[in-house]
Coordinates of C-alpha atoms in Angstrom, one line a residue:
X1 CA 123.6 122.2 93.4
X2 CA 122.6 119.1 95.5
X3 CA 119.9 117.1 94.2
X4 CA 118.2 113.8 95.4
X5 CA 117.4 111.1 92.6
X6 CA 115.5 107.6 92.7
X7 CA 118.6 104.7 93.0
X8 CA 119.3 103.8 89.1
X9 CA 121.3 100.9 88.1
X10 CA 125.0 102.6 88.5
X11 CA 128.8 101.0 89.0
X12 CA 128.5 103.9 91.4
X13 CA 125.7 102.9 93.1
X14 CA 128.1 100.2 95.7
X15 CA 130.3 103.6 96.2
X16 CA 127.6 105.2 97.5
X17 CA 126.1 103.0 100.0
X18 CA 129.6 102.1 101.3
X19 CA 130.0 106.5 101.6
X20 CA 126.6 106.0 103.4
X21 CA 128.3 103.3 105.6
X22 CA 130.9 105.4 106.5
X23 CA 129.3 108.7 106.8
X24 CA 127.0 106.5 109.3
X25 CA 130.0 105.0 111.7
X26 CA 131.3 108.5 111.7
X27 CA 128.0 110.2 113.1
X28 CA 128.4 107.0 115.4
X29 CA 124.5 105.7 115.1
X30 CA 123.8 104.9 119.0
X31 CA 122.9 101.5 119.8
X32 CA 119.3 102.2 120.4
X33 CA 118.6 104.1 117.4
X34 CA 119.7 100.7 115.3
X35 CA 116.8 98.8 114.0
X36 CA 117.8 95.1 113.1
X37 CA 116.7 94.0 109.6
X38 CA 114.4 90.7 110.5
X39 CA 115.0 88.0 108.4
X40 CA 112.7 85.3 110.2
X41 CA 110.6 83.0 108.1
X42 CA 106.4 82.3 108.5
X43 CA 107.0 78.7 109.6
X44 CA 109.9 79.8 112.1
X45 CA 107.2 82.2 113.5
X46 CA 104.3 79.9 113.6
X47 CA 106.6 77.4 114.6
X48 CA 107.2 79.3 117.9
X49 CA 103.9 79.2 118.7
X50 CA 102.5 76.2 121.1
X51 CA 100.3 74.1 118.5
X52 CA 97.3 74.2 121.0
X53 CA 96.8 77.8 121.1
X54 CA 95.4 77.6 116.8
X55 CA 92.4 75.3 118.1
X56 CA 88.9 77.5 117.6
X57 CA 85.7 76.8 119.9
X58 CA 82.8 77.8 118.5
X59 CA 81.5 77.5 122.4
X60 CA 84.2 79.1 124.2
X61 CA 83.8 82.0 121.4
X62 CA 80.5 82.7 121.9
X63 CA 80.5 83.2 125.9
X64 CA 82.5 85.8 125.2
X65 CA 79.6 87.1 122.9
X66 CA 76.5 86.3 125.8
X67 CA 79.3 88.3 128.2
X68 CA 79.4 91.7 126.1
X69 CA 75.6 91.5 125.7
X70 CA 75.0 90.7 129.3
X71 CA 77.3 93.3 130.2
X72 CA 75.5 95.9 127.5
X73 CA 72.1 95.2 128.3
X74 CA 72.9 95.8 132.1
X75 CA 74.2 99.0 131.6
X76 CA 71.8 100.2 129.1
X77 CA 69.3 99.0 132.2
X78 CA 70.9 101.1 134.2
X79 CA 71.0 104.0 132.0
X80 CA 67.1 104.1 131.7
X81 CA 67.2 104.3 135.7
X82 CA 69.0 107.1 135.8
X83 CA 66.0 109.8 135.5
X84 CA 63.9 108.1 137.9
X85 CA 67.0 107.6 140.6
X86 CA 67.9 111.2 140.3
X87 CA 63.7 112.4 140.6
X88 CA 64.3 110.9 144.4
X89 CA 66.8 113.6 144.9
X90 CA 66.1 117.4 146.1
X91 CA 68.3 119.0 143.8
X92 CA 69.2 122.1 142.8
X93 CA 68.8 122.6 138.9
X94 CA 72.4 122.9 138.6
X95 CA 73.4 119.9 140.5
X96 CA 70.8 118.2 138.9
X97 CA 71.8 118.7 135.4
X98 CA 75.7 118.0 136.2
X99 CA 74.4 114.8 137.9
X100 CA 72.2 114.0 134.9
X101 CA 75.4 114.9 132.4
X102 CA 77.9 112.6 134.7
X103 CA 75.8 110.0 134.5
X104 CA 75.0 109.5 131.0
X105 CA 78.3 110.4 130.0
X106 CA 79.7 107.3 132.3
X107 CA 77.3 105.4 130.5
X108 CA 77.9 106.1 127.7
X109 CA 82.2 105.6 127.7
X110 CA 81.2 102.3 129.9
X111 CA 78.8 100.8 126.8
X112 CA 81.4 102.4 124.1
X113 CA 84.3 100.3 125.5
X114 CA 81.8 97.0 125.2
X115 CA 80.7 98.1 122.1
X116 CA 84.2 98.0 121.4
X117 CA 84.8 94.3 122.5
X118 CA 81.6 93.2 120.1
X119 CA 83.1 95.3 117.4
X120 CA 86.8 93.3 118.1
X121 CA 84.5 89.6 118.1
X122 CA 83.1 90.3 115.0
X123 CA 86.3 91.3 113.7
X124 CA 87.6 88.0 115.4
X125 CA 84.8 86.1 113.0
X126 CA 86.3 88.1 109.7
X127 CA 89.6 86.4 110.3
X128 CA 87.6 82.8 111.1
X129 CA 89.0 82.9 114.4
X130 CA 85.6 82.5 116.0
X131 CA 85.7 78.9 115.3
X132 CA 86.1 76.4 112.6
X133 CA 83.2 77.0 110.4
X134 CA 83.2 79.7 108.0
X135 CA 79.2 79.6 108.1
X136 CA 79.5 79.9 111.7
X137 CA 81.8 83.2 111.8
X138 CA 80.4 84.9 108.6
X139 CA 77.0 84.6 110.4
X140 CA 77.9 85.6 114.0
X141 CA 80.1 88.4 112.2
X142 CA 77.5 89.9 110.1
X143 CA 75.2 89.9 112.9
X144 CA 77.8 91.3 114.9
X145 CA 79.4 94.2 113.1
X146 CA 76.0 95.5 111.2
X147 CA 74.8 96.2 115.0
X148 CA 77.8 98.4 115.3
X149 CA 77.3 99.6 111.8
X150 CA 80.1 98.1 110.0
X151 CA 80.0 96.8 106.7
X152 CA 81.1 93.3 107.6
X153 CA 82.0 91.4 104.4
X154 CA 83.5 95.0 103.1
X155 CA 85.8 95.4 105.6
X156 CA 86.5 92.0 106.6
X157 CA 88.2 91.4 102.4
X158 CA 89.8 94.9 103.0
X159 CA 91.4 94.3 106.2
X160 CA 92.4 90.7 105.3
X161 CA 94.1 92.6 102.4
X162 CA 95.4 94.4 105.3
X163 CA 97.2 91.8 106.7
X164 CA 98.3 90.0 103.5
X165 CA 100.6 93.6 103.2
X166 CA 101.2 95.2 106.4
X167 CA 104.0 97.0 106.2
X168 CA 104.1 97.3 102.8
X169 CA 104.3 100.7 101.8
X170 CA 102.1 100.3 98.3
X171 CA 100.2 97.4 99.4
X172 CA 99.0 98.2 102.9
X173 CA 95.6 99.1 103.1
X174 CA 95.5 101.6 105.9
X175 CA 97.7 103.7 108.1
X176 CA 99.6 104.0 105.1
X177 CA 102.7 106.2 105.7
X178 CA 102.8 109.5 103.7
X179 CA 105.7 110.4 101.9
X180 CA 108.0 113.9 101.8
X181 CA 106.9 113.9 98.8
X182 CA 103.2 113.6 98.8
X183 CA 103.1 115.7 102.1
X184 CA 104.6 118.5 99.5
X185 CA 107.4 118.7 102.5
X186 CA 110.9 120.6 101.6
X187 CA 113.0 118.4 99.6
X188 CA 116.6 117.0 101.5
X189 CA 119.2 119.8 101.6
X190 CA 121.6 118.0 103.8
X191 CA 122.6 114.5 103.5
X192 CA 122.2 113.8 107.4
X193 CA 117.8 114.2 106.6
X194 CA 118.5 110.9 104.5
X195 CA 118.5 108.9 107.8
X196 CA 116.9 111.8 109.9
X197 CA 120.1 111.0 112.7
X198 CA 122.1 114.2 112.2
X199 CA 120.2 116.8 110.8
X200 CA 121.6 120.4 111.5
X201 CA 119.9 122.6 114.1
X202 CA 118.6 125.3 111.5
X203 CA 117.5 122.9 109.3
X204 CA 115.5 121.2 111.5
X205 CA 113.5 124.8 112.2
X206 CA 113.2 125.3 108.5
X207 CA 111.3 121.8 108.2
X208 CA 109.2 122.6 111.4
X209 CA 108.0 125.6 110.0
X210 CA 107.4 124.3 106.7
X211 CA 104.9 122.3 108.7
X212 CA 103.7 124.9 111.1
X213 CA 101.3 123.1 113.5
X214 CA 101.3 124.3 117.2
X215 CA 100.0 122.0 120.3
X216 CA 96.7 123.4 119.4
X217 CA 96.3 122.4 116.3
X218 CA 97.5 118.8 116.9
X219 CA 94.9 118.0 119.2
X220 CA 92.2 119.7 116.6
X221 CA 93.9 117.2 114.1
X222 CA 93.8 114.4 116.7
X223 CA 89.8 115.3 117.6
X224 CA 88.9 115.6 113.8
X225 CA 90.7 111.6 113.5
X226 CA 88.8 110.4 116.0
X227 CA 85.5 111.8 115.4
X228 CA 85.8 111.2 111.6
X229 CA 88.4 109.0 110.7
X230 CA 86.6 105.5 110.9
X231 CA 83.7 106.7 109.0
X232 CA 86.3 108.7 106.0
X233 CA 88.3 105.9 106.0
X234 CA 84.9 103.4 104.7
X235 CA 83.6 106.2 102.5
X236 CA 86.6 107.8 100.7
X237 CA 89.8 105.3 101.7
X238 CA 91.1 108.2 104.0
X239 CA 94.4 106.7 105.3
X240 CA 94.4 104.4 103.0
X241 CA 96.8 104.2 99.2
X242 CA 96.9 107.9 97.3
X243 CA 97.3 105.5 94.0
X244 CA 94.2 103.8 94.7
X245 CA 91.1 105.5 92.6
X246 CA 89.7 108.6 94.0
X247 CA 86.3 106.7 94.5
X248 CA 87.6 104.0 96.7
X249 CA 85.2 103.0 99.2
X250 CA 83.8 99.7 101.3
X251 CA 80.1 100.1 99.7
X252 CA 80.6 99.9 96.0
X253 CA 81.0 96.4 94.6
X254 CA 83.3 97.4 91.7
X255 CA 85.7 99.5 94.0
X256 CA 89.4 98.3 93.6
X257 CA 89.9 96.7 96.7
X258 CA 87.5 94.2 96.0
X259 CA 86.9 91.4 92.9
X260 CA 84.0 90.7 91.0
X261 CA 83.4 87.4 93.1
X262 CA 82.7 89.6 95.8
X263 CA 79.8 91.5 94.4
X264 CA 77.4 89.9 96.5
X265 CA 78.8 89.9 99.5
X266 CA 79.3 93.9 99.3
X267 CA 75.7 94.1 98.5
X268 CA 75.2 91.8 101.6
X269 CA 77.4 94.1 104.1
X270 CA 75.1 97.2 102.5
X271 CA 71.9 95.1 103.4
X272 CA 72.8 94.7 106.7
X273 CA 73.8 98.5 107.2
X274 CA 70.5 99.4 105.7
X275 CA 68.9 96.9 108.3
X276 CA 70.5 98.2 111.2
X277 CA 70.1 102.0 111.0
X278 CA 66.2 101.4 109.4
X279 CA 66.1 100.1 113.4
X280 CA 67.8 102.9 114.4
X281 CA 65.3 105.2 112.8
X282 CA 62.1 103.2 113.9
X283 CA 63.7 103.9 117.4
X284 CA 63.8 107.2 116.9
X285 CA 60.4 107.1 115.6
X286 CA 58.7 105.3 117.8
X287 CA 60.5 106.7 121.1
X288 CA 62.5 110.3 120.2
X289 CA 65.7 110.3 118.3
X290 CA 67.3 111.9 121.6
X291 CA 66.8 108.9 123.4
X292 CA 68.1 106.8 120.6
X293 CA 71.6 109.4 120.5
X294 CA 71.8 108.8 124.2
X295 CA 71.5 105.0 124.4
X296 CA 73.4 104.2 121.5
X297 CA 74.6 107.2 119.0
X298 CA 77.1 108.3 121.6
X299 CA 78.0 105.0 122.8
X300 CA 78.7 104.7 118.9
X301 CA 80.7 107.1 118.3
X302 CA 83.0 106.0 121.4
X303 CA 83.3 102.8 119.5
X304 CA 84.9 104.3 116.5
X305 CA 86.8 106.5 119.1
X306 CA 88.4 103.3 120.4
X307 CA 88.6 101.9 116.8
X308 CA 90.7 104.1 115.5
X309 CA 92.7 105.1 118.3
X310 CA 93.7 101.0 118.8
X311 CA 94.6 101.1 115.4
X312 CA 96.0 103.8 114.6
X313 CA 98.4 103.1 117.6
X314 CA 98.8 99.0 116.3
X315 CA 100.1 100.2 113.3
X316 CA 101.9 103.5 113.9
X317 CA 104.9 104.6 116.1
X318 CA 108.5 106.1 115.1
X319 CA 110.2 102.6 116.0
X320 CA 107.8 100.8 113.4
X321 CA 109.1 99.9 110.2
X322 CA 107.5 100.1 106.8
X323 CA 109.1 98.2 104.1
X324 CA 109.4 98.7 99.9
X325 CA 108.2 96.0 97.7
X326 CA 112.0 94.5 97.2
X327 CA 112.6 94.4 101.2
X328 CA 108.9 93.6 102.3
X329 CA 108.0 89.9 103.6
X330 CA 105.0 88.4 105.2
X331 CA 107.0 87.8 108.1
X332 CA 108.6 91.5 108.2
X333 CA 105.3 92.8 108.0
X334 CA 103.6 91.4 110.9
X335 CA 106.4 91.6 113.0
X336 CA 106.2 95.5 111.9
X337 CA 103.5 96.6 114.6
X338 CA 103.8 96.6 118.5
X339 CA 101.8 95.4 121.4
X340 CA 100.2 97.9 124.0
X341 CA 97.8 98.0 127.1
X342 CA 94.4 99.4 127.0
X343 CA 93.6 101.0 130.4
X344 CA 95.2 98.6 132.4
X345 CA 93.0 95.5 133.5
X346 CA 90.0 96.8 131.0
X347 CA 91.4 96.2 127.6
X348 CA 92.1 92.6 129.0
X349 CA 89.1 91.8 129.8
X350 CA 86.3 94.0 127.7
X351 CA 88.8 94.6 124.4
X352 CA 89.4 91.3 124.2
X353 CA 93.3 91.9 124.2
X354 CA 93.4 93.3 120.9
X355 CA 95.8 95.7 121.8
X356 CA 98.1 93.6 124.5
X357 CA 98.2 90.6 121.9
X358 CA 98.1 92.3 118.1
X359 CA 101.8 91.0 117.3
X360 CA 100.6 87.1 117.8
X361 CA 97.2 88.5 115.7
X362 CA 99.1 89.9 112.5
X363 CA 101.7 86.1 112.9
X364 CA 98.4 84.1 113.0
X365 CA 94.7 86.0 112.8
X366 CA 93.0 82.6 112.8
X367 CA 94.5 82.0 116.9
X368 CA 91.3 83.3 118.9
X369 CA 91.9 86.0 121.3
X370 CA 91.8 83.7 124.2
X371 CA 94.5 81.7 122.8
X372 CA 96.9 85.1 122.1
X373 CA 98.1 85.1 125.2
X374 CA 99.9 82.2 125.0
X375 CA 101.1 82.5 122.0
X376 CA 102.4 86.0 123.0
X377 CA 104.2 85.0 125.9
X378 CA 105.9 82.3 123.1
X379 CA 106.8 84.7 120.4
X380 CA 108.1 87.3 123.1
X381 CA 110.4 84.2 124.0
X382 CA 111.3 83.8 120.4
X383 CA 111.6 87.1 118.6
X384 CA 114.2 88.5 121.5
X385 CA 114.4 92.6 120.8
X386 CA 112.3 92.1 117.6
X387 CA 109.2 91.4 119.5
X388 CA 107.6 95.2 120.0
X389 CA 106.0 96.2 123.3
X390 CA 105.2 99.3 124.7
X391 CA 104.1 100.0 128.6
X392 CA 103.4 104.0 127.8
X393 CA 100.0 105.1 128.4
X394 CA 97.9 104.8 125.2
X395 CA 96.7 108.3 125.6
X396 CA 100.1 109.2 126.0
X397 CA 101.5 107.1 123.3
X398 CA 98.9 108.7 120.7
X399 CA 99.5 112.2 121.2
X400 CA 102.9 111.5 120.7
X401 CA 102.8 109.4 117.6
X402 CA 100.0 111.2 115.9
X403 CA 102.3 114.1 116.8
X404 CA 106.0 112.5 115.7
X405 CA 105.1 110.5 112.9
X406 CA 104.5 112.6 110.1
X407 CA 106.5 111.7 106.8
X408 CA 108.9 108.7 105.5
X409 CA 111.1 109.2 102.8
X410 CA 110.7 108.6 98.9
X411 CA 112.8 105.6 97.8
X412 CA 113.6 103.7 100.5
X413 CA 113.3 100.2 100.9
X414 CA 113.4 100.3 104.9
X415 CA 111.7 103.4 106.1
X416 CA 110.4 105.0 109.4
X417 CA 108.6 108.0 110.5
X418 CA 110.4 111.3 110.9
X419 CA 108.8 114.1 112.9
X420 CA 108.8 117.7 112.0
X421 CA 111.7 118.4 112.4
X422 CA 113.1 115.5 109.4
X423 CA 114.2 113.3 112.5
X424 CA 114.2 109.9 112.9
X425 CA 114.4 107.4 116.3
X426 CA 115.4 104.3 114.2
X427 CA 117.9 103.1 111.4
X428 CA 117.5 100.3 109.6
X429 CA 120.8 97.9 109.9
X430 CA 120.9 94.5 108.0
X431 CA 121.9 91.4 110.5
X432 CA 125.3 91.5 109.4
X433 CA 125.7 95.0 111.0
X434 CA 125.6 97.3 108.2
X435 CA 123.0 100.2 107.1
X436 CA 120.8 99.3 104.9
X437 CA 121.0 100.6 101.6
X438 CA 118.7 103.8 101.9
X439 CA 118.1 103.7 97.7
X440 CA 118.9 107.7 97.7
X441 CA 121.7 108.6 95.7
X442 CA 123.3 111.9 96.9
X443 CA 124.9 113.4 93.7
X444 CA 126.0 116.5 92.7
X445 CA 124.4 117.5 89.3
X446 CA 125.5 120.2 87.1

């Protein structure tokens, strides 16, 4: 009967890779479905990068800051002019109401997006990208992410942890790749499912209905993600390491992702929280907690809507790479997400570039966003094919990967995503043209 086992230390174990080699050339991997190995150091990559583009201004940072508050404050202007505009009108009810209802809703996705590019500068402060003072971005931060409800010194330690590992498949802190395994997914029948490149027709229907999702239910899946990912992931680590404690979270001080030396500054991220929504709830007080939904509840919830969508989509796509401790490096890692464009000119300009720029981020987070550019246009120069870009649609691009990428395999120190049906789009291949060793031993046991 064929079994899969964990590699073990084995003379046989060369004999298998070089059958793995071989079985490989036969099935004749093509070109594009070869994912070259990168073995590039941190000072070859930061040496890429023109020295200028690492300078911080304090000043230049915070224009962007008066911009997104000018730019909030006029539209939340305009959102309280919207009744009285629409009272000049001799409407009908229901062309009133649909009026009213386009309106607010362009409001509200207008102020969610800049709500978005304040979330991205305090996020810019966490990595002390804001400028050279670490009083100066912990401040502006705090202030910063507790107005869009975040707990800033939380997540700012768990997402540096984030990009100490990215990549790493035990380390990583989020988007962390599920296993077949842990998905409780069929075990491998068929020795093709070990690279996912030439998996037999039948079995490939076997594994998609193992799985049985329909269109439906993806986009259910997709709407519960957005609506409740951002806040699952800060209460309950949702996305984040299965080994980690079950009560993993960004508000207790003794959680694992955090050290006792941090104690106080969890307490300070709660404080601010507690701040923020005891406003919120004077607002609603004082005014009605409708108005307080429609200014800024909704708006909110578009800003973990972008949140999670940008990245989910930095960190996720079947052409992405995550690594096993023994293959994993700092340079792999940040070279293991891909760049994209957020509605054309808009995630420019209001996102910051946090999408079009995220390789150069994960090389350097401490080169401020208006510096990323630059240094992107450098690396792109530099890295050749193993700089990662994409030009699909983001909404596009999500469906599909939330879609495609929904299990990597057990044991493998270079993995990528297989869809439903146990197939892959890349194989890992050192620089000297070979596979890599999967670390699956295909034996027959007795």
């Amino acid at each position: 009967m064929s079994a899969v086992r964990q590699r073990q230390a084995s003379p046989a174990a060369q004999q298998v890779k070089d059958q793995l080699l071989r079985e490989a050339e036969e099935k004749e991997v093509a070109e594009g479905q070869k994912f070259i190995v990168p073995n590039f150091t941190v000072k070859q990559l930061l040496d890429a990068i023109p020295a200028h583009c690492f300078h911080r201004s304090a000043l230049r940072s915070s224009l962007y800051v008066i911009q997104d508050f000018v730019l909030l404050g006029i539209f939340v202007y305009l959102a309280y002019q919207i009744d009285p505009f629409l009272a000049k009108f001799d409407l009908s009810t229901p062309a009133y109401w649909a009026a009213r209802a386009s309106l607010y809703f362009t409001y509200q996705v207008a102020a969610g997006l800049v709500g978005t590019g304040v979330w991205i500068l305090g996020h810019e402060c966490g990595h002390q990208a804001f400028s050279s003072s670490k009083r100066i971005n912990n401040t502006v931060g705090f202030v910063l992410h507790s107005f869009v409800l975040v707990p800033y010194h939380a997540w700012r330690i768990s997402h540096g942890r984030h990009h100490a590992a990215t990549g790493h498949m035990t380390r990583d802190e989020v988007f962390v790749p599920k296993t077949r395994k842990e998905l409780g997914y069929p075990e491998i029948k068929e020795e093709g499912e070990v690279l996912g490149i030439n998996v037999s027709e039948f079995r490939q229907k076997e594994l998609r209905e193992a799985l049985a999702e329909s269109p439906i239910g993806i986009l259910w899946g997709l709407f519960l993600h957005q609506v409740f990912g951002w806040p699952l992931y800060l209460f309950f680590n949702a996305s984040g390491q299965l080994h980690y404690p079950k009560n993993t979270n960004h508000f207790t001080p003794s959680a694992i992702i955090f050290k006792p030396s941090h104690f106080w500054h969890i307490i300070a991220s709660n404080l601010g929280l507690v701040a923020a929504i005891s406003a919120l709830a004077y607002w609603s007080y004082m005014r009605s907690f409708t108005e307080m939904m429609v200014i800024y509840g909704i708006p909110y919830l578009w800003v973990n809507h972008w949140l999670v969508m940008i990245t989910f989509l930095q960190h996720t796509d079947p052409i992405l790479p995550h690594y096993s401790a023994s293959k994993w490096t700092f340079a792999r890692g940040a070279l293991a997400t891909i760049d994209r464009n957020l509605l054309g000119p808009i995630g420019p300009y209001i996102t910051h570039g946090i999408c079009e720029t995220h390789v150069a981020h994960h090389i350097s987070s401490k080169i401020p966003h208006y510096n990323a550019w630059e240094a992107t246009e450098a690396l792109k120069n530099f890295l050749g094919p193993h700089y990662h870009k994409s030009d699909e649609s983001m909404f596009t691009a999500f469906y599909r990967c939330y879609r495609d990428c929904i299990f990597v395999e057990d044991g493998q120190d270079v993995v990528f995503y297989k869809n439903a049906s146990g197939m892959a789009q890349r194989v890992p291949v050192e620089e000297g043209g070979n596979i890599s060793d999967s670390g699956i031993d295909m034996t027959e046991s007795k």
